[in-house]
PDB file of C-alpha atoms in Angstrom:
ATOM      1  CA  MET A 294       1.601   4.088  19.741  1.00 49.00           C
ATOM      2  CA  ASN A 295      -0.887   1.505  19.985  1.00 56.00           C
ATOM      3  CA  ASP A 296      -3.135   2.489  17.148  1.00 73.00           C
ATOM      4  CA  PRO A 297      -2.381   0.376  14.028  1.00 76.00           C
ATOM      5  CA  THR A 298      -3.285   2.899  11.575  1.00 87.00           C
ATOM      6  CA  GLU A 299      -1.063   5.558  13.350  1.00 92.00           C
ATOM      7  CA  ALA A 300       1.899   2.983  13.163  1.00 92.00           C
ATOM      8  CA  LEU A 301       1.196   2.399   9.459  1.00 93.00           C
ATOM      9  CA  VAL A 302       1.178   5.982   8.804  1.00 96.00           C
ATOM     10  CA  ALA A 303       4.445   6.447  10.933  1.00 95.00           C
ATOM     11  CA  ARG A 304       6.058   3.779   8.917  1.00 95.00           C
ATOM     12  CA  LEU A 305       4.708   4.950   5.432  1.00 96.00           C
ATOM     13  CA  ALA A 306       5.701   8.638   6.061  1.00 96.00           C
ATOM     14  CA  SER A 307       9.351   7.540   5.790  1.00 94.00           C
ATOM     15  CA  VAL A 308       8.971   7.753   1.824  1.00 96.00           C
ATOM     16  CA  ASP A 309       8.113  10.786  -0.268  1.00 97.00           C
ATOM     17  CA  SER A 310       5.399   9.215  -2.332  1.00 97.00           C
ATOM     18  CA  VAL A 311       3.008   6.474  -1.943  1.00 98.00           C
ATOM     19  CA  VAL A 312       0.036   4.932  -4.075  1.00 98.00           C
ATOM     20  CA  GLU A 313      -2.447   3.267  -1.968  1.00 98.00           C
ATOM     21  CA  VAL A 314      -4.180   0.451  -4.080  1.00 98.00           C
ATOM     22  CA  GLY A 315      -7.607  -0.266  -3.159  1.00 97.00           C
ATOM     23  CA  VAL A 316      -8.269   2.569  -0.910  1.00 97.00           C
ATOM     24  CA  GLY A 317     -12.286   1.710  -0.676  1.00 95.00           C
ATOM     25  CA  ASN A 318     -14.099   3.349   2.063  1.00 94.00           C
ATOM     26  CA  ARG A 319     -11.163   3.856   4.251  1.00 93.00           C
ATOM     27  CA  PRO A 320      -8.875   6.641   3.217  1.00 95.00           C
ATOM     28  CA  ASP A 321      -7.657   7.268   6.849  1.00 95.00           C
ATOM     29  CA  VAL A 322      -4.167   6.245   5.909  1.00 96.00           C
ATOM     30  CA  ALA A 323      -4.063   8.243   2.793  1.00 97.00           C
ATOM     31  CA  ALA A 324      -5.396  11.213   4.651  1.00 97.00           C
ATOM     32  CA  ALA A 325      -2.965  11.116   7.190  1.00 97.00           C
ATOM     33  CA  LEU A 326       0.095  10.746   5.023  1.00 97.00           C
ATOM     34  CA  ALA A 327      -0.924  13.763   2.937  1.00 97.00           C
ATOM     35  CA  GLU A 328      -1.283  15.687   6.038  1.00 96.00           C
ATOM     36  CA  ARG A 329       2.549  14.736   6.817  1.00 96.00           C
ATOM     37  CA  GLY A 330       3.493  15.921   3.389  1.00 97.00           C
ATOM     38  CA  VAL A 331       3.671  12.631   1.547  1.00 98.00           C
ATOM     39  CA  ASP A 332       2.598  12.655  -2.278  1.00 98.00           C
ATOM     40  CA  VAL A 333      -0.241  10.378  -2.210  1.00 98.00           C
ATOM     41  CA  THR A 334      -2.293   8.774  -4.798  1.00 98.00           C
ATOM     42  CA  ALA A 335      -5.028   6.286  -3.884  1.00 98.00           C
ATOM     43  CA  THR A 336      -6.574   3.943  -6.418  1.00 98.00           C
ATOM     44  CA  ASP A 337      -9.799   1.551  -6.530  1.00 98.00           C
ATOM     45  CA  ILE A 338     -11.631   0.051  -9.328  1.00 97.00           C
ATOM     46  CA  TYR A 339     -14.818   2.180  -8.267  1.00 97.00           C
ATOM     47  CA  GLU A 340     -14.565   5.998  -8.002  1.00 97.00           C
ATOM     48  CA  ARG A 341     -14.175   6.967  -4.176  1.00 96.00           C
ATOM     49  CA  PRO A 342     -14.132  10.245  -2.384  1.00 95.00           C
ATOM     50  CA  VAL A 343     -10.769  11.023  -0.944  1.00 95.00           C
ATOM     51  CA  PRO A 344      -9.675  13.709   1.372  1.00 94.00           C
ATOM     52  CA  ASP A 345      -8.013  17.039   0.235  1.00 94.00           C
ATOM     53  CA  GLY A 346      -4.361  16.495  -0.572  1.00 96.00           C
ATOM     54  CA  VAL A 347      -4.995  12.876  -1.934  1.00 97.00           C
ATOM     55  CA  SER A 348      -5.243  12.304  -5.528  1.00 97.00           C
ATOM     56  CA  PHE A 349      -7.723   9.698  -6.895  1.00 98.00           C
ATOM     57  CA  VAL A 350      -7.465   7.488  -9.837  1.00 98.00           C
ATOM     58  CA  VAL A 351      -9.795   4.552 -11.037  1.00 98.00           C
ATOM     59  CA  ASP A 352      -7.454   1.699 -11.499  1.00 98.00           C
ATOM     60  CA  ASP A 353      -7.436  -2.017 -11.434  1.00 97.00           C
ATOM     61  CA  VAL A 354      -4.021  -3.605 -10.270  1.00 97.00           C
ATOM     62  CA  LEU A 355      -4.882  -6.643 -12.131  1.00 97.00           C
ATOM     63  CA  ASP A 356      -4.902  -4.579 -15.271  1.00 97.00           C
ATOM     64  CA  PRO A 357      -2.932  -1.319 -14.109  1.00 97.00           C
ATOM     65  CA  ASP A 358      -2.253   1.713 -15.881  1.00 97.00           C
ATOM     66  CA  ARG A 359       1.342   2.077 -15.293  1.00 97.00           C
ATOM     67  CA  SER A 360       1.510   5.795 -15.384  1.00 97.00           C
ATOM     68  CA  VAL A 361      -0.420   5.720 -12.304  1.00 98.00           C
ATOM     69  CA  TYR A 362       2.336   4.154 -10.488  1.00 98.00           C
ATOM     70  CA  GLU A 363       5.532   5.581 -11.836  1.00 97.00           C
ATOM     71  CA  GLY A 364       7.515   7.877  -9.531  1.00 96.00           C
ATOM     72  CA  ALA A 365       6.038   6.221  -6.441  1.00 97.00           C
ATOM     73  CA  ASP A 366       8.616   5.091  -3.697  1.00 96.00           C
ATOM     74  CA  VAL A 367       6.003   2.699  -2.334  1.00 97.00           C
ATOM     75  CA  VAL A 368       2.951   0.838  -3.624  1.00 97.00           C
ATOM     76  CA  PHE A 369       0.825   0.116  -0.688  1.00 97.00           C
ATOM     77  CA  ALA A 370      -2.273  -1.773   0.038  1.00 97.00           C
ATOM     78  CA  ARG A 371      -4.112  -2.625   3.319  1.00 95.00           C
ATOM     79  CA  ASN A 372      -5.946  -5.536   4.020  1.00 94.00           C
ATOM     80  CA  LEU A 373      -4.764  -6.861   0.647  1.00 96.00           C
ATOM     81  CA  PRO A 374      -6.345 -10.558  -0.248  1.00 95.00           C
ATOM     82  CA  PRO A 375      -3.852 -13.169  -1.106  1.00 95.00           C
ATOM     83  CA  GLU A 376      -4.923 -13.188  -4.763  1.00 96.00           C
ATOM     84  CA  LEU A 377      -3.669  -9.634  -5.269  1.00 97.00           C
ATOM     85  CA  HIS A 378      -0.316 -10.249  -3.560  1.00 96.00           C
ATOM     86  CA  ARG A 379       1.471 -11.070  -6.857  1.00 96.00           C
ATOM     87  CA  PRO A 380      -0.335  -8.348  -9.145  1.00 97.00           C
ATOM     88  CA  LEU A 381       0.728  -5.648  -6.517  1.00 97.00           C
ATOM     89  CA  LEU A 382       4.316  -6.640  -6.420  1.00 96.00           C
ATOM     90  CA  ALA A 383       4.211  -6.915 -10.328  1.00 96.00           C
ATOM     91  CA  VAL A 384       3.230  -3.205 -10.763  1.00 97.00           C
ATOM     92  CA  ALA A 385       5.507  -2.221  -8.091  1.00 96.00           C
ATOM     93  CA  ARG A 386       8.413  -4.107  -9.893  1.00 95.00           C
ATOM     94  CA  ALA A 387       7.536  -2.497 -13.027  1.00 95.00           C
ATOM     95  CA  VAL A 388       8.061   0.924 -11.671  1.00 96.00           C
ATOM     96  CA  GLY A 389      10.735   0.417  -9.391  1.00 94.00           C
ATOM     97  CA  ALA A 390       8.781   0.869  -6.200  1.00 96.00           C
ATOM     98  CA  ALA A 391       8.826  -0.953  -3.029  1.00 95.00           C
ATOM     99  CA  CYS A 392       5.898  -3.119  -2.681  1.00 96.00           C
ATOM    100  CA  TRP A 393       4.277  -3.062   1.240  1.00 97.00           C
ATOM    101  CA  PHE A 394       1.179  -4.481   2.323  1.00 97.00           C
ATOM    102  CA  THR A 395      -0.968  -5.792   5.143  1.00 95.00           C
ATOM    103  CA  THR A 396      -3.279  -8.628   5.076  1.00 95.00           C
ATOM    104  CA  LEU A 397      -6.539  -9.482   6.584  1.00 88.00           C
ATOM    105  CA  GLY A 398      -6.622 -11.783   9.722  1.00 78.00           C
ATOM    106  CA  GLY A 399      -4.708 -15.071   9.204  1.00 84.00           C
ATOM    107  CA  ASP A 400      -3.961 -14.546   5.620  1.00 91.00           C
ATOM    108  CA  GLN A 401      -0.417 -15.243   4.671  1.00 91.00           C
ATOM    109  CA  PRO A 402       1.474 -13.476   2.120  1.00 94.00           C
ATOM    110  CA  ALA A 403       1.566 -15.036  -1.183  1.00 93.00           C
ATOM    111  CA  VAL A 404       5.125 -13.597  -2.313  1.00 94.00           C
ATOM    112  CA  ALA A 405       8.404 -13.782  -0.313  1.00 93.00           C
ATOM    113  CA  VAL A 406       8.244 -10.908   2.144  1.00 95.00           C
ATOM    114  CA  GLU A 407      10.086  -9.568   5.271  1.00 95.00           C
ATOM    115  CA  ARG A 408       7.735  -9.122   8.176  1.00 94.00           C
ATOM    116  CA  GLU A 409       7.682  -6.033  10.151  1.00 94.00           C
ATOM    117  CA  GLN A 410       5.806  -5.938  13.378  1.00 93.00           C
ATOM    118  CA  LEU A 411       4.352  -2.411  13.859  1.00 93.00           C
ATOM    119  CA  PRO A 412       3.315  -0.945  17.291  1.00 90.00           C
ATOM    120  CA  GLY A 413      -0.327  -1.630  17.782  1.00 86.00           C
ATOM    121  CA  GLY A 414      -0.272  -5.258  16.446  1.00 87.00           C
ATOM    122  CA  GLU A 415      -0.375  -4.525  12.843  1.00 90.00           C
ATOM    123  CA  THR A 416       2.251  -6.755  10.625  1.00 93.00           C
ATOM    124  CA  LEU A 417       3.659  -4.828   7.490  1.00 95.00           C
ATOM    125  CA  TYR A 418       4.725  -7.321   4.734  1.00 96.00           C
ATOM    126  CA  ARG A 419       7.529  -5.808   2.574  1.00 95.00           C
ATOM    127  CA  ALA A 420       7.836  -7.807  -0.558  1.00 93.00           C
ATOM    128  CA  ARG A 421      11.754  -9.050  -0.502  1.00 75.00           C
ATOM    129  CA  ASP A 422      12.340  -8.639  -4.235  1.00 65.00           C
ATOM    130  CA  SER A 423      11.003  -5.042  -4.296  1.00 51.00           C
ATOM    131  CA  LYS A 424      13.332  -2.098  -3.697  1.00 50.00           C
ATOM    132  CA  ALA A 425      13.679  -0.170  -0.589  1.00 46.00           C
ATOM    133  CA  LEU A 426      13.292  -2.719   2.229  1.00 42.00           C
ATOM    134  CA  GLU A 427      14.931  -0.407   4.712  1.00 40.00           C
TER     135      GLU A 427
END
């Protein structure tokens, strides 16, 4: 498995429900998770088209609507900039979900994390003080 997207999907598919924050124009992870039977909600600050099987909600992680995240096993973001690491962790903590994310290039995490090197070279960061580090 050398495709970083496939490796992310395989890792995230180990849970029942995921909220992907900041889906943008790249719903490929959300779509693949939905195809594997994961309950997926995608958020962004702008209305975005998402594939069948993926719920979408306009939400800003800097001023989140907690109800969007409640019941999620993992709150996840891809290519998350450092200034959003703490807000992502805060919303995950507030609803008792794990906080997992990837960063862009050389960005380092701004919160305490466990690093998981995925096949294909992607590093998945799992916030240490969020639930479900397994």
